Short mmCIF file of C-alpha atoms in Angstrom, two decimals:
data_model
loop_
_atom_site.label_atom_id
_atom_site.label_comp_id
_atom_site.label_asym_id
_atom_site.label_seq_id
_atom_site.Cartn_x
_atom_site.Cartn_y
_atom_site.Cartn_z
CA MET A 1 -43.23 -5.44 -37.97
CA THR A 2 -46.53 -4.90 -38.99
CA ARG A 3 -47.49 -5.18 -42.67
CA PHE A 4 -49.63 -2.08 -43.98
CA SER A 5 -52.82 -3.13 -45.64
CA ALA A 6 -56.38 -2.45 -45.57
CA PHE A 7 -57.56 -5.48 -43.46
CA GLU A 8 -54.74 -4.36 -40.80
CA LEU A 9 -56.22 -0.90 -40.72
CA PHE A 10 -59.64 -2.34 -40.22
CA ARG A 11 -58.14 -4.63 -37.52
CA GLN A 12 -56.42 -1.79 -35.47
CA GLY A 13 -59.78 0.42 -35.90
CA LEU A 14 -61.18 -2.41 -33.49
CA THR A 15 -59.01 -0.98 -30.73
CA GLY A 16 -59.05 2.41 -31.51
CA GLN A 17 -55.73 2.63 -33.83
CA SER A 18 -53.74 2.30 -30.80
CA GLY A 19 -51.70 -0.91 -31.60
CA TRP A 20 -49.26 0.69 -34.04
CA LYS A 21 -45.64 0.10 -33.38
CA PRO A 22 -42.70 2.34 -34.13
CA GLN A 23 -41.69 1.69 -37.97
CA TRP A 24 -38.08 1.21 -36.95
CA CYS A 25 -36.09 0.60 -33.95
CA SER A 26 -33.44 2.94 -32.50
CA PRO A 27 -30.55 0.84 -31.78
CA GLU A 28 -27.36 1.16 -29.82
CA PRO A 29 -24.47 1.16 -32.41
CA LYS A 30 -22.68 -2.19 -32.52
CA ALA A 31 -18.90 -2.45 -32.74
CA ALA A 32 -18.49 -3.47 -36.06
CA TYR A 33 -20.52 -3.60 -39.44
CA ASP A 34 -19.89 -5.28 -42.53
CA ALA A 35 -20.95 -1.85 -44.34
CA VAL A 36 -22.02 1.33 -43.30
CA ILE A 37 -23.84 4.21 -45.15
CA ILE A 38 -23.21 7.83 -43.98
CA GLY A 39 -26.38 10.18 -44.60
CA GLY A 40 -30.04 9.02 -43.68
CA GLY A 41 -31.76 10.87 -46.35
CA GLY A 42 -33.64 9.00 -49.13
CA HIS A 43 -30.03 8.06 -51.14
CA GLY A 44 -28.49 6.70 -47.96
CA LEU A 45 -31.61 4.93 -46.55
CA GLY A 46 -32.28 3.67 -50.11
CA ALA A 47 -28.76 2.14 -50.58
CA ALA A 48 -29.11 0.05 -47.11
CA TYR A 49 -32.25 -1.17 -48.36
CA TYR A 50 -30.96 -2.32 -51.63
CA LEU A 51 -27.88 -3.88 -50.36
CA ALA A 52 -30.00 -5.70 -47.61
CA SER A 53 -32.75 -6.83 -50.10
CA GLN A 54 -30.67 -7.56 -53.16
CA HIS A 55 -27.29 -8.03 -51.99
CA GLY A 56 -27.80 -10.15 -48.74
CA LEU A 57 -25.77 -7.80 -46.64
CA ARG A 58 -27.96 -7.57 -43.29
CA ASN A 59 -25.15 -6.54 -40.87
CA ILE A 60 -25.05 -2.94 -42.04
CA ALA A 61 -26.06 0.41 -40.36
CA VAL A 62 -27.05 4.04 -41.68
CA LEU A 63 -25.39 6.76 -39.72
CA GLU A 64 -27.38 10.11 -39.74
CA LYS A 65 -26.10 13.00 -37.68
CA GLY A 66 -29.66 14.68 -37.19
CA TRP A 67 -32.85 12.86 -37.99
CA LEU A 68 -34.09 10.93 -41.01
CA GLY A 69 -34.85 12.76 -44.03
CA GLY A 70 -34.06 16.20 -42.38
CA GLY A 71 -31.57 17.43 -45.16
CA ASN A 72 -32.44 17.91 -48.49
CA THR A 73 -34.79 15.11 -48.49
CA GLY A 74 -36.81 17.22 -46.56
CA ARG A 75 -36.04 20.37 -48.18
CA ASN A 76 -36.62 19.74 -52.12
CA THR A 77 -39.46 20.42 -53.89
CA THR A 78 -40.36 16.71 -55.12
CA ILE A 79 -40.13 17.11 -58.62
CA ILE A 80 -39.34 13.76 -60.43
CA ARG A 81 -38.28 13.52 -64.17
CA SER A 82 -35.96 12.21 -66.69
CA ASN A 83 -35.77 14.09 -69.82
CA TYR A 84 -31.94 15.04 -69.46
CA LEU A 85 -30.04 15.06 -72.72
CA PHE A 86 -27.20 12.49 -72.85
CA PRO A 87 -28.17 8.70 -73.23
CA GLU A 88 -25.95 8.39 -69.77
CA SER A 89 -28.16 10.45 -68.12
CA ALA A 90 -31.30 9.11 -69.59
CA GLY A 91 -30.11 5.55 -68.32
CA LEU A 92 -29.73 6.85 -64.59
CA TYR A 93 -32.57 9.19 -64.52
CA ASP A 94 -34.91 7.03 -66.14
CA HIS A 95 -34.09 4.01 -64.17
CA SER A 96 -35.05 5.92 -61.37
CA VAL A 97 -38.50 6.67 -62.70
CA LYS A 98 -39.30 3.17 -63.32
CA LEU A 99 -38.21 2.35 -59.73
CA TRP A 100 -40.65 5.34 -58.61
CA GLU A 101 -43.28 3.42 -60.39
CA GLY A 102 -43.15 0.38 -58.42
CA LEU A 103 -41.98 1.78 -55.29
CA SER A 104 -44.74 2.04 -53.17
CA GLN A 105 -45.66 -1.69 -53.70
CA GLU A 106 -42.30 -2.84 -52.93
CA LEU A 107 -41.81 -0.94 -49.82
CA ASN A 108 -45.23 -1.55 -48.59
CA TYR A 109 -45.50 2.15 -47.99
CA ASN A 110 -47.17 4.89 -49.67
CA VAL A 111 -44.77 7.33 -51.23
CA MET A 112 -47.73 9.06 -52.93
CA PHE A 113 -45.80 9.04 -56.43
CA SER A 114 -47.94 11.17 -58.77
CA GLN A 115 -47.35 11.37 -62.43
CA ARG A 116 -48.92 14.62 -63.04
CA GLY A 117 -46.60 15.59 -65.68
CA VAL A 118 -43.66 18.05 -66.01
CA MET A 119 -43.90 20.79 -68.18
CA MET A 120 -40.70 22.88 -69.03
CA LEU A 121 -41.50 26.39 -70.63
CA ALA A 122 -39.76 28.14 -73.23
CA HIS A 123 -39.68 31.67 -73.40
CA THR A 124 -36.80 32.48 -75.96
CA VAL A 125 -36.03 31.16 -79.38
CA HIS A 126 -32.89 29.52 -77.82
CA ASP A 127 -35.25 27.97 -75.27
CA VAL A 128 -37.22 26.51 -78.07
CA GLN A 129 -34.20 25.28 -79.79
CA VAL A 130 -32.74 23.78 -76.86
CA PHE A 131 -36.04 22.18 -75.45
CA GLN A 132 -36.80 20.63 -78.99
CA ARG A 133 -33.16 19.18 -78.90
CA HIS A 134 -34.30 17.59 -75.83
CA VAL A 135 -37.65 16.45 -76.82
CA HIS A 136 -35.93 14.53 -79.94
CA ALA A 137 -32.87 13.51 -77.87
CA ASN A 138 -35.11 12.04 -75.07
CA ARG A 139 -37.54 10.37 -77.49
CA ALA A 140 -34.14 8.63 -79.26
CA ALA A 141 -33.48 7.41 -75.98
CA GLY A 142 -36.75 5.93 -75.07
CA VAL A 143 -37.98 8.68 -72.74
CA ASP A 144 -41.23 10.18 -73.13
CA ASN A 145 -41.16 14.14 -73.99
CA ASP A 146 -43.60 16.11 -75.84
CA TRP A 147 -43.37 19.48 -77.61
CA LEU A 148 -46.16 21.48 -76.84
CA THR A 149 -47.39 24.98 -78.42
CA PRO A 150 -48.28 28.06 -76.02
CA GLU A 151 -52.11 26.66 -76.51
CA GLU A 152 -51.50 22.97 -75.57
CA ALA A 153 -49.65 24.14 -72.81
CA LYS A 154 -52.47 26.22 -71.31
CA ALA A 155 -54.87 23.29 -72.02
CA TYR A 156 -52.52 21.13 -69.87
CA CYS A 157 -52.29 23.56 -66.97
CA PRO A 158 -54.92 26.38 -67.30
CA PRO A 159 -53.64 28.71 -64.70
CA LEU A 160 -50.73 29.54 -67.10
CA ASN A 161 -50.60 33.09 -68.50
CA ILE A 162 -49.65 32.78 -72.39
CA SER A 163 -50.56 36.18 -73.42
CA ASP A 164 -47.92 37.58 -75.68
CA ASN A 165 -47.41 40.97 -73.61
CA MET A 166 -45.53 39.52 -70.81
CA ARG A 167 -41.88 40.20 -70.48
CA TYR A 168 -40.91 36.71 -71.14
CA PRO A 169 -43.82 35.15 -72.96
CA VAL A 170 -44.30 31.57 -73.44
CA LEU A 171 -43.17 30.16 -76.57
CA GLY A 172 -44.00 26.74 -75.94
CA ALA A 173 -43.30 23.96 -73.58
CA ALA A 174 -41.49 20.60 -73.19
CA LEU A 175 -44.21 17.91 -71.19
CA GLN A 176 -42.84 14.62 -69.72
CA ARG A 177 -46.24 13.00 -68.86
CA ARG A 178 -44.50 10.31 -66.92
CA GLY A 179 -43.09 12.88 -64.33
CA GLY A 180 -44.66 14.20 -61.40
CA THR A 181 -44.04 14.43 -57.54
CA ALA A 182 -43.77 12.37 -54.43
CA ARG A 183 -44.11 12.77 -50.95
CA HIS A 184 -40.44 13.37 -49.37
CA ASP A 185 -40.92 12.41 -45.93
CA ALA A 186 -42.69 8.85 -47.29
CA VAL A 187 -39.59 8.39 -49.27
CA ALA A 188 -37.06 8.47 -46.28
CA TRP A 189 -39.51 6.84 -43.82
CA GLY A 190 -40.67 4.06 -46.39
CA TYR A 191 -37.00 3.02 -46.95
CA ALA A 192 -36.13 3.22 -43.47
CA ARG A 193 -38.89 0.95 -42.42
CA ALA A 194 -38.38 -1.59 -45.10
CA ALA A 195 -34.60 -1.72 -44.33
CA ASP A 196 -35.11 -2.17 -40.51
CA ARG A 197 -37.46 -5.12 -41.31
CA LEU A 198 -34.32 -6.62 -43.05
CA GLY A 199 -32.21 -5.93 -40.15
CA VAL A 200 -30.14 -2.90 -40.86
CA ASP A 201 -29.52 -0.72 -37.96
CA ILE A 202 -30.63 2.93 -38.50
CA LEU A 203 -28.42 5.21 -36.19
CA GLU A 204 -29.92 8.74 -35.66
CA ASN A 205 -27.91 11.63 -34.13
CA CYS A 206 -24.78 10.04 -34.92
CA GLU A 207 -22.60 12.31 -36.83
CA VAL A 208 -19.36 10.85 -38.11
CA THR A 209 -16.24 12.76 -37.19
CA GLY A 210 -13.36 10.59 -38.70
CA ILE A 211 -12.70 8.21 -41.27
CA VAL A 212 -9.94 5.68 -40.25
CA ARG A 213 -7.51 3.93 -42.74
CA ASN A 214 -5.17 1.23 -42.28
CA ALA A 215 -1.48 0.61 -43.12
CA GLN A 216 -2.57 -0.25 -46.79
CA GLY A 217 -4.87 2.86 -47.05
CA ALA A 218 -8.32 1.35 -47.18
CA VAL A 219 -11.07 2.29 -45.08
CA GLU A 220 -10.65 0.46 -41.25
CA ALA A 221 -13.44 2.30 -39.06
CA VAL A 222 -15.34 5.13 -38.87
CA GLU A 223 -15.00 7.45 -35.63
CA THR A 224 -18.72 9.10 -34.95
CA THR A 225 -20.10 11.02 -31.90
CA ARG A 226 -21.55 7.44 -30.51
CA GLY A 227 -18.09 5.77 -30.62
CA ARG A 228 -15.84 4.42 -32.94
CA ILE A 229 -17.38 1.62 -35.74
CA LYS A 230 -15.42 -0.83 -37.36
CA THR A 231 -16.32 -1.56 -40.97
CA PRO A 232 -14.18 -2.31 -44.34
CA LYS A 233 -17.03 -0.70 -46.44
CA VAL A 234 -18.26 2.98 -46.00
CA GLY A 235 -20.83 4.48 -48.99
CA VAL A 236 -21.31 8.56 -48.34
CA SER A 237 -24.62 9.99 -49.49
CA ALA A 238 -24.31 13.54 -47.46
CA ALA A 239 -25.27 15.62 -50.15
CA GLY A 240 -23.69 19.31 -49.40
CA HIS A 241 -21.53 17.81 -46.92
CA THR A 242 -19.87 15.55 -48.76
CA SER A 243 -16.77 17.46 -49.57
CA VAL A 244 -16.40 17.58 -46.02
CA VAL A 245 -17.21 13.74 -45.08
CA LEU A 246 -14.71 12.69 -47.90
CA GLY A 247 -12.00 15.17 -46.58
CA MET A 248 -12.04 12.98 -43.36
CA ALA A 249 -10.55 10.38 -45.80
CA GLY A 250 -8.14 12.86 -47.60
CA VAL A 251 -10.16 12.77 -50.81
CA ARG A 252 -10.89 15.77 -52.66
CA LEU A 253 -13.85 16.33 -55.07
CA PRO A 254 -14.98 18.71 -57.66
CA LEU A 255 -17.89 19.99 -55.78
CA GLU A 256 -18.81 23.03 -54.53
CA SER A 257 -22.03 23.65 -52.11
CA PHE A 258 -24.71 26.20 -52.50
CA PRO A 259 -27.93 27.19 -50.86
CA LEU A 260 -31.00 26.43 -52.70
CA GLN A 261 -34.23 27.70 -51.60
CA ALA A 262 -37.80 26.98 -51.71
CA LEU A 263 -41.08 28.13 -50.31
CA VAL A 264 -44.64 26.84 -49.74
CA SER A 265 -47.98 28.99 -49.64
CA GLU A 266 -51.01 28.88 -47.33
CA PRO A 267 -52.72 25.45 -48.51
CA VAL A 268 -55.70 26.14 -50.78
CA LYS A 269 -57.96 23.65 -52.54
CA PRO A 270 -56.79 21.79 -55.82
CA VAL A 271 -56.06 24.65 -58.62
CA PHE A 272 -52.43 23.33 -60.14
CA PRO A 273 -52.75 20.19 -62.42
CA CYS A 274 -49.04 19.46 -62.97
CA VAL A 275 -45.32 20.61 -62.46
CA VAL A 276 -44.56 23.55 -64.29
CA MET A 277 -40.61 24.63 -64.11
CA SER A 278 -38.94 27.64 -66.02
CA ASN A 279 -35.50 27.63 -66.35
CA THR A 280 -34.96 31.33 -67.91
CA ILE A 281 -36.92 32.97 -65.69
CA HIS A 282 -35.93 30.73 -62.31
CA ALA A 283 -39.15 29.36 -61.13
CA TYR A 284 -41.01 26.07 -60.55
CA ILE A 285 -44.25 25.37 -58.99
CA SER A 286 -46.20 22.56 -58.20
CA GLN A 287 -49.07 21.74 -55.60
CA SER A 288 -48.63 19.44 -52.76
CA ASP A 289 -51.50 16.93 -51.98
CA LYS A 290 -51.97 18.96 -48.88
CA GLY A 291 -52.69 22.33 -51.00
CA GLU A 292 -49.59 24.39 -50.68
CA LEU A 293 -48.07 25.50 -53.75
CA VAL A 294 -44.50 24.38 -53.67
CA ILE A 295 -42.17 26.87 -55.04
CA GLY A 296 -38.20 26.63 -55.83
CA ALA A 297 -36.00 29.05 -56.69
CA GLY A 298 -32.64 29.24 -58.28
CA THR A 299 -29.38 28.70 -56.28
CA ASP A 300 -27.80 31.61 -54.38
CA ILE A 301 -24.61 32.86 -55.86
CA TYR A 302 -21.95 32.11 -53.66
CA THR A 303 -21.10 28.94 -51.78
CA SER A 304 -22.47 28.31 -48.30
CA TYR A 305 -23.18 25.71 -45.66
CA THR A 306 -25.71 27.91 -43.92
CA GLN A 307 -29.25 26.27 -45.15
CA ARG A 308 -30.69 29.76 -45.88
CA GLY A 309 -30.17 32.44 -48.63
CA GLY A 310 -30.63 35.72 -49.28
CA LEU A 311 -34.90 37.02 -49.57
CA HIS A 312 -33.94 38.94 -53.02
CA ILE A 313 -33.46 35.29 -54.57
CA SER A 314 -37.18 34.02 -53.44
CA GLN A 315 -38.53 37.52 -54.42
CA HIS A 316 -37.10 37.00 -58.09
CA THR A 317 -38.67 33.66 -58.24
CA LEU A 318 -41.90 34.72 -57.05
CA GLU A 319 -41.96 37.77 -59.53
CA ALA A 320 -41.71 35.15 -62.19
CA ILE A 321 -44.43 32.82 -60.52
CA CYS A 322 -46.86 36.14 -60.42
CA GLU A 323 -46.03 36.86 -64.13
CA LEU A 324 -46.84 33.31 -65.62
CA PHE A 325 -49.75 32.64 -62.99
CA PRO A 326 -51.61 35.85 -62.40
CA GLN A 327 -54.22 34.04 -59.86
CA PHE A 328 -51.63 33.55 -57.30
CA ARG A 329 -50.40 37.10 -56.83
CA ARG A 330 -52.63 37.56 -53.73
CA MET A 331 -51.60 34.09 -52.22
CA ARG A 332 -49.50 34.59 -48.94
CA MET A 333 -46.31 32.17 -48.42
CA LEU A 334 -46.27 30.32 -45.42
CA ARG A 335 -42.38 29.32 -45.01
CA ASN A 336 -39.32 29.60 -46.61
CA TRP A 337 -36.28 27.54 -46.36
CA GLY A 338 -32.94 26.45 -47.85
CA GLY A 339 -30.92 23.02 -48.26
CA ILE A 340 -27.28 22.70 -49.36
CA VAL A 341 -26.39 21.56 -52.52
CA ASP A 342 -23.39 20.01 -53.75
CA VAL A 343 -22.84 21.20 -57.54
CA THR A 344 -20.18 19.51 -60.24
CA PRO A 345 -18.68 21.16 -62.94
CA ASP A 346 -20.77 19.17 -65.58
CA ARG A 347 -24.26 19.48 -63.41
CA SER A 348 -24.02 15.52 -63.31
CA PRO A 349 -23.83 13.67 -60.34
CA ILE A 350 -20.79 11.45 -59.10
CA VAL A 351 -21.89 7.50 -58.15
CA GLY A 352 -19.09 4.95 -57.51
CA LYS A 353 -15.80 4.28 -56.31
CA THR A 354 -13.30 6.57 -55.07
CA PRO A 355 -9.48 6.57 -54.91
CA VAL A 356 -9.52 5.04 -51.31
CA GLN A 357 -10.26 1.19 -51.12
CA GLY A 358 -13.70 0.60 -49.54
CA LEU A 359 -14.95 4.13 -49.95
CA TYR A 360 -17.85 4.66 -52.09
CA VAL A 361 -19.52 8.05 -52.90
CA ASN A 362 -22.97 9.53 -53.92
CA CYS A 363 -22.92 12.79 -54.80
CA GLY A 364 -22.97 15.82 -56.90
CA TRP A 365 -26.78 15.53 -57.45
CA GLY A 366 -26.68 19.39 -57.27
CA THR A 367 -30.37 20.74 -57.54
CA GLY A 368 -32.00 17.56 -58.64
CA GLY A 369 -31.21 14.79 -56.31
CA PHE A 370 -34.56 13.80 -55.20
CA LYS A 371 -35.89 12.45 -58.41
CA ALA A 372 -32.93 10.12 -58.49
CA THR A 373 -33.28 8.72 -55.15
CA PRO A 374 -34.26 4.85 -55.96
CA GLY A 375 -31.82 4.96 -59.11
CA ALA A 376 -28.76 6.43 -57.33
CA ALA A 377 -29.58 4.00 -54.18
CA HIS A 378 -30.14 1.14 -56.13
CA THR A 379 -26.79 1.37 -58.38
CA LEU A 380 -24.81 2.55 -55.24
CA ALA A 381 -25.94 -0.38 -53.44
CA TRP A 382 -24.67 -2.70 -56.26
CA THR A 383 -21.17 -0.77 -56.30
CA ILE A 384 -20.70 -1.20 -52.61
CA ALA A 385 -21.50 -5.03 -52.73
CA ARG A 386 -19.74 -5.83 -55.66
CA ASP A 387 -16.83 -3.29 -55.41
CA GLU A 388 -17.31 -2.49 -59.25
CA PRO A 389 -19.57 0.01 -60.99
CA HIS A 390 -23.01 -0.74 -62.25
CA PRO A 391 -23.77 -0.57 -66.10
CA ILE A 392 -25.90 2.36 -65.37
CA ASN A 393 -23.50 4.30 -62.66
CA ALA A 394 -20.38 3.43 -64.97
CA PRO A 395 -20.01 6.65 -66.74
CA PHE A 396 -20.45 8.82 -63.20
CA THR A 397 -17.39 7.95 -61.92
CA LEU A 398 -14.81 10.47 -60.29
CA ALA A 399 -12.52 9.61 -63.02
CA ARG A 400 -14.34 11.08 -65.74
CA PHE A 401 -13.11 14.70 -64.65
CA ARG A 402 -9.50 13.36 -65.05
CA ASP A 403 -10.20 11.52 -68.21
CA GLY A 404 -12.18 14.18 -69.97
CA PHE A 405 -15.71 12.29 -70.45
CA LEU A 406 -17.87 14.87 -68.88
CA ILE A 407 -21.72 14.80 -68.90
CA ASP A 408 -22.60 18.38 -69.69
CA GLU A 409 -26.42 18.61 -68.12
CA ALA A 410 -26.11 22.13 -67.34
CA ALA A 411 -29.04 23.06 -69.78
CA ALA A 412 -31.22 19.87 -68.16
CA ALA A 413 -30.50 20.73 -64.69
CA ALA A 414 -33.28 23.10 -64.81
CA VAL A 415 -32.07 25.39 -61.89
CA ALA A 416 -29.93 28.31 -62.45
CA HIS A 417 -26.76 28.08 -60.84
CA MET B 1 -28.93 40.31 -48.79
CA LEU B 2 -25.27 40.20 -47.93
CA VAL B 3 -23.35 43.67 -47.66
CA ILE B 4 -20.13 43.26 -49.21
CA ALA B 5 -17.00 45.58 -48.73
CA CYS B 6 -15.28 46.27 -52.14
CA PRO B 7 -11.57 47.07 -51.56
CA TYR B 8 -12.08 49.83 -54.33
CA CYS B 9 -15.61 51.38 -53.65
CA GLY B 10 -16.48 50.42 -49.90
CA PRO B 11 -19.63 48.61 -48.46
CA ARG B 12 -22.26 47.83 -51.41
CA PRO B 13 -25.27 45.38 -51.45
CA GLU B 14 -24.74 41.78 -52.82
CA ILE B 15 -26.72 42.23 -56.10
CA GLU B 16 -23.79 44.47 -57.24
CA PHE B 17 -21.68 41.47 -57.16
CA ALA B 18 -20.75 38.48 -58.90
CA HIS B 19 -19.08 35.44 -57.24
CA GLY B 20 -16.15 34.10 -58.59
CA GLY B 21 -15.19 30.86 -56.80
CA GLU B 22 -12.25 29.66 -54.95
CA ALA B 23 -9.37 32.23 -54.80
CA HIS B 24 -5.79 31.94 -55.00
CA ILE B 25 -5.86 28.82 -57.43
CA ALA B 26 -2.75 29.88 -59.71
CA ARG B 27 -2.79 29.37 -63.58
CA PRO B 28 0.11 26.75 -64.01
CA GLN B 29 3.44 28.61 -64.92
CA ASP B 30 4.17 26.01 -67.30
CA PRO B 31 1.06 24.47 -68.89
CA SER B 32 2.73 21.95 -71.30
CA SER B 33 4.52 20.26 -68.51
CA LEU B 34 1.48 19.54 -66.52
CA GLY B 35 0.44 16.04 -66.02
CA VAL B 36 -3.10 14.85 -66.18
CA GLU B 37 -3.57 14.85 -62.64
CA ASP B 38 -2.27 18.26 -62.18
CA TRP B 39 -4.77 19.75 -64.60
CA THR B 40 -7.62 17.72 -62.87
CA GLU B 41 -6.67 19.75 -59.62
CA PHE B 42 -6.20 23.07 -61.32
CA LEU B 43 -9.67 22.63 -63.23
CA TYR B 44 -12.08 20.94 -60.83
CA MET B 45 -10.95 19.96 -57.57
CA ARG B 46 -11.91 22.57 -55.15
CA ALA B 47 -11.82 22.89 -51.25
CA ASN B 48 -15.26 23.63 -50.51
CA PRO B 49 -14.60 24.18 -46.88
CA LYS B 50 -17.06 24.49 -44.00
CA GLY B 51 -15.52 27.51 -42.15
CA LEU B 52 -13.35 30.25 -43.49
CA HIS B 53 -13.14 30.16 -47.33
CA ALA B 54 -11.02 32.60 -49.53
CA GLU B 55 -13.04 33.28 -52.50
CA ARG B 56 -12.71 35.84 -55.27
CA TRP B 57 -15.48 38.50 -56.12
CA ARG B 58 -16.50 40.69 -58.99
CA HIS B 59 -18.07 43.91 -58.43
CA ILE B 60 -19.52 43.70 -61.49
CA HIS B 61 -22.13 46.68 -61.46
CA GLY B 62 -19.67 48.97 -59.80
CA CYS B 63 -16.15 49.29 -60.43
CA ALA B 64 -15.82 45.69 -62.34
CA ARG B 65 -12.82 44.62 -60.71
CA PHE B 66 -11.99 41.31 -59.30
CA PHE B 67 -10.90 41.16 -55.27
CA ASN B 68 -10.61 38.46 -53.18
CA ALA B 69 -12.46 37.92 -49.63
CA LEU B 70 -12.23 35.66 -46.51
CA ARG B 71 -15.91 34.58 -45.60
CA ASP B 72 -17.09 31.89 -43.27
CA THR B 73 -19.43 29.67 -44.75
CA THR B 74 -21.34 28.44 -41.68
CA THR B 75 -22.43 32.10 -40.88
CA ASP B 76 -21.84 33.59 -44.14
CA GLN B 77 -20.16 36.62 -42.38
CA PHE B 78 -17.50 38.50 -44.38
CA VAL B 79 -13.83 38.45 -42.10
CA ALA B 80 -11.99 40.37 -44.71
CA THR B 81 -11.85 41.51 -48.34
CA TYR B 82 -8.51 42.32 -50.02
CA ARG B 83 -7.37 43.39 -53.45
CA THR B 84 -6.13 40.79 -56.06
CA GLY B 85 -2.65 39.90 -55.56
CA GLU B 86 -2.32 40.58 -52.03
CA PRO B 87 -1.86 37.46 -49.85
CA ARG B 88 -4.39 36.05 -48.04
CA PRO B 89 -4.65 37.89 -44.67
CA ASP B 90 -3.10 35.94 -41.42
CA LEU B 91 -6.23 36.10 -39.40
CA THR B 92 -3.86 34.91 -36.21
CA THR B 93 -2.04 38.39 -36.33
CA ALA B 94 -5.13 40.54 -37.32
CA VAL B 95 -6.94 39.22 -34.04
CA LYS B 96 -3.58 40.51 -31.86
CA ALA B 97 -3.59 43.92 -33.74
#
């Protein structure tokens, strides 16, 4: 595997950039692995990478039913932040932000992490109270978050309309300066390349069709479209399809899967300096390095696996965008699409063990899984390797629903659902 | 936008409706006798099927009444809608008829 560097770029330039090799190989599945990860998005590939790099498990595989990063990793709006309310969440999401900060160097792959700031707008008295509570809670937990007046918000994001004759005028904003965006494909590819270099088998077009358990009830193998694979440990990072996959092992989950839509505009010159989100009027927006405005909507109201949604949902979001940023009223939208997000009752994820021995799950990220990619993958790998919770993911067990220790982040989840 | 056939009002656009989650989850007859696992199942665990799903809808901007529907979550196509209290339609006989 060639290491990426300025020198290597120059050296390859001498031969017309024709000597680059594929970034990961496509091996045939082996009959048995020490551990198998189901789901080849950022979360699954990251878990495989950390299993190999930090826990010494090299005989492992990632099974992906389609292509790498083709699910929610490639469908989200790439927003990264950690301004959640409760200390448990601050631990998990800020762990993730810290890993993001060093990820390009660690993977030797530019994930284009850009800490341009995430600004969340308040439009009502209730919003102001909730966000100020978040700002104080975040600062107490060591997470940066500042309260801005409408004038300060406009100074940070000049396209913002702060006039008081809007239907929902901007009354203030919470700004996390360490928040930002990253390049979604690069995250999946970077983890895949780094994991492949450590000996992980990455098996695309390999859909899991069954989970086989032995007489004691523990995981013994998985059935796939490319044959049976024996393994004592299975980690599931299947996002919207987690209920389906864990159903194969007879495990029921407190999840419902909803379509979440996003859309991008035609590319334009740099006009938008940060990420802006508005929970109340259902819109979030940033500009990609390619120049497209990346816009996200709220979830559709019904559960579905269709990866699309109603046009009236995106229309509702665009109405909000046009009111907040009048200069975008004549922009044309290029594409819209949907991803399937698995939502828990308390809007917090489930990361850890399941009632089945050898079966581990990383799910329930709802509308906000991308930001947590490194942190979720890192702590899931720990749990798979040691068969015990990591201190950071310990509060996010499946058992919290039975025991009543819910972590209610509905207000911080930002997307209406 | 989906067109949903309210059993009381007929077909109406989706924006008139609210989604009420999985149907046929009966409230326990004797709550005080329920164990913690049963409460977890009742309150939180959901089938979330990929395929045919029995779910509650409410015609909030119409008659405001709840009803149930069978919908395929892989196509979003409604197979049947029926009134609250009626049993889930048996599709095997529906196809024959």
